[in-house]
Coordinates of C-alpha atoms in Angstrom, one line a residue:
M17 CA 47.7 60.2 40.4
A18 CA 49.0 61.9 37.9
M19 CA 51.4 60.4 34.8
S20 CA 54.6 62.3 34.6
Y21 CA 55.9 63.6 30.9
T22 CA 59.6 64.6 29.8
I23 CA 60.3 66.1 26.1
R24 CA 63.9 66.3 25.9
V25 CA 64.5 68.4 23.0
R26 CA 67.5 69.1 21.0
V27 CA 67.8 72.6 18.5
I28 CA 69.7 72.6 15.4
Q29 CA 71.1 75.5 14.1
K30 CA 72.5 75.3 10.3
D31 CA 72.9 78.9 9.3
P32 CA 75.8 80.7 11.7
A33 CA 74.6 83.9 9.9
K34 CA 71.0 83.7 11.1
W35 CA 72.2 82.2 15.2
F36 CA 69.0 82.3 17.7
S37 CA 69.5 82.3 21.3
I38 CA 66.9 81.4 23.8
G39 CA 65.6 84.3 25.3
E40 CA 63.0 83.7 27.3
K41 CA 61.5 80.0 28.4
T42 CA 57.5 79.4 30.0
V43 CA 55.4 76.3 31.4
W44 CA 51.5 76.6 31.8
H45 CA 50.9 73.8 34.3
Y46 CA 47.2 73.6 34.9
A47 CA 47.7 71.7 38.5
N48 CA 50.5 69.7 36.7
G49 CA 53.2 71.9 37.6
G50 CA 57.0 71.7 35.1
T51 CA 59.8 72.5 34.5
W52 CA 62.7 73.3 32.1
T53 CA 66.1 71.9 32.9
K54 CA 69.8 72.1 30.9
C55 CA 72.1 69.5 30.5
D56 CA 75.2 68.8 28.0
G57 CA 73.5 71.2 25.1
E58 CA 69.6 69.1 25.5
L59 CA 66.7 70.8 27.3
T60 CA 64.5 69.1 29.3
L61 CA 60.8 69.8 29.6
T62 CA 58.8 67.6 32.8
M63 CA 55.8 67.7 33.6
G64 CA 53.4 67.0 36.2
G65 CA 51.1 65.4 33.9
S66 CA 48.3 65.8 30.4
G67 CA 47.8 69.5 30.0
T68 CA 50.9 71.0 30.8
S69 CA 53.4 72.9 28.2
G70 CA 56.2 74.7 28.0
T71 CA 57.4 77.1 25.0
L72 CA 60.6 78.7 24.2
R73 CA 61.0 81.8 22.6
F74 CA 63.7 82.4 20.3
K75 CA 65.9 85.5 19.5
N76 CA 68.5 86.4 16.9
P77 CA 71.1 89.7 16.6
Q78 CA 69.0 91.2 13.5
G79 CA 66.2 91.7 16.0
E80 CA 63.9 88.3 14.5
Y81 CA 61.8 86.4 17.6
F82 CA 60.1 83.3 17.0
L83 CA 58.6 80.7 19.1
V84 CA 57.7 77.1 19.9
A85 CA 55.7 75.4 21.4
L86 CA 55.3 71.6 22.9
G87 CA 53.5 69.9 25.5
V88 CA 51.3 66.9 26.0
H89 CA 47.1 67.1 25.3
N90 CA 45.1 64.5 25.8
Y91 CA 47.4 62.2 26.5
K92 CA 49.1 62.6 23.6
H93 CA 52.1 65.5 22.2
W94 CA 51.5 68.5 20.0
C95 CA 53.9 70.9 19.2
D96 CA 53.8 75.0 17.5
I97 CA 56.0 77.1 15.8
L98 CA 55.1 80.8 15.7
P99 CA 57.4 82.7 14.0
N100 CA 57.4 86.8 12.9
L101 CA 57.2 87.8 16.5
S102 CA 57.7 91.7 18.0
S103 CA 60.4 91.8 20.7
S104 CA 57.4 92.7 22.7
N105 CA 55.4 89.1 22.0
T106 CA 56.2 87.3 24.9
G107 CA 56.6 83.6 25.8
V108 CA 54.5 85.1 29.1
E109 CA 52.0 86.6 27.2
I110 CA 51.7 83.9 24.2
H111 CA 51.7 80.8 26.4
P112 CA 48.1 80.7 27.8
K113 CA 46.5 81.2 24.1
Y114 CA 47.0 78.3 23.2
Y115 CA 44.0 77.6 27.0
V116 CA 42.0 79.3 25.2
D117 CA 39.8 77.7 23.4
G118 CA 38.2 79.3 20.2
S119 CA 41.9 80.3 20.2
S120 CA 44.1 79.7 17.6
E121 CA 46.4 79.2 19.2
N122 CA 44.2 76.8 21.3
A123 CA 44.1 75.0 17.8
A124 CA 47.7 73.1 17.9
L125 CA 46.6 71.2 20.5
W126 CA 43.9 69.8 19.6
K127 CA 46.2 69.2 16.2
Q128 CA 48.7 66.9 18.3
A129 CA 51.1 67.5 15.7
G130 CA 54.4 65.1 15.9
E131 CA 55.8 67.4 13.4
L132 CA 55.6 71.2 11.9
E133 CA 57.7 73.5 9.0
K134 CA 56.9 77.0 8.9
K135 CA 59.1 79.6 7.5
S136 CA 59.1 83.4 8.9
S137 CA 58.9 86.1 6.7
N138 CA 62.4 86.8 6.6
G139 CA 63.2 83.4 5.5
T140 CA 64.6 81.5 7.7
T141 CA 62.5 77.8 7.9
I142 CA 62.2 76.2 11.5
A143 CA 60.3 73.0 11.9
V144 CA 60.2 70.8 15.3
K145 CA 59.7 67.0 14.2
Y146 CA 59.1 64.2 17.4
Y147 CA 61.7 61.6 15.9
K148 CA 61.0 59.0 18.9
E149 CA 58.8 57.7 22.2
D150 CA 59.1 56.0 25.3
G151 CA 56.8 55.6 27.5
K152 CA 55.9 59.0 28.5
T153 CA 59.8 60.7 27.3
F154 CA 59.2 62.1 23.8
Y155 CA 62.2 62.7 21.7
A156 CA 62.2 66.0 19.0
T157 CA 64.3 68.5 17.4
I158 CA 64.0 72.2 16.7
T159 CA 65.6 72.4 13.1
I160 CA 65.9 76.2 12.5
N161 CA 68.2 77.2 8.9

């Protein structure tokens, strides 16, 4: 029987001039199923088991796009950030690449990073940090500055 996992995510934006919205949410189910929900400003990714993940694709009015991936692989959480996307780089296109052996995205699953920070070519700093674990529930922040 698969073990259910949950990742609870808060998005923190520090620069109103670069205000980002979530333009797309995806889930890679790998036979386990998963959903994104939102309540009281918190996003929750519920997954049916290890080997599942979700992405959030952010955009702002200035035309800047980036993607954050969060998931569980081999029973450990992981994250990744892909800055500098074009408007045509969708989460639906990108997300499956995390499950292609040898792809640059696939390496993120195996690193199983608990935190990560990247800067876009426009100077936007994007950070992901898992800050708490309670059984099969993980808590993370995405900070945009």
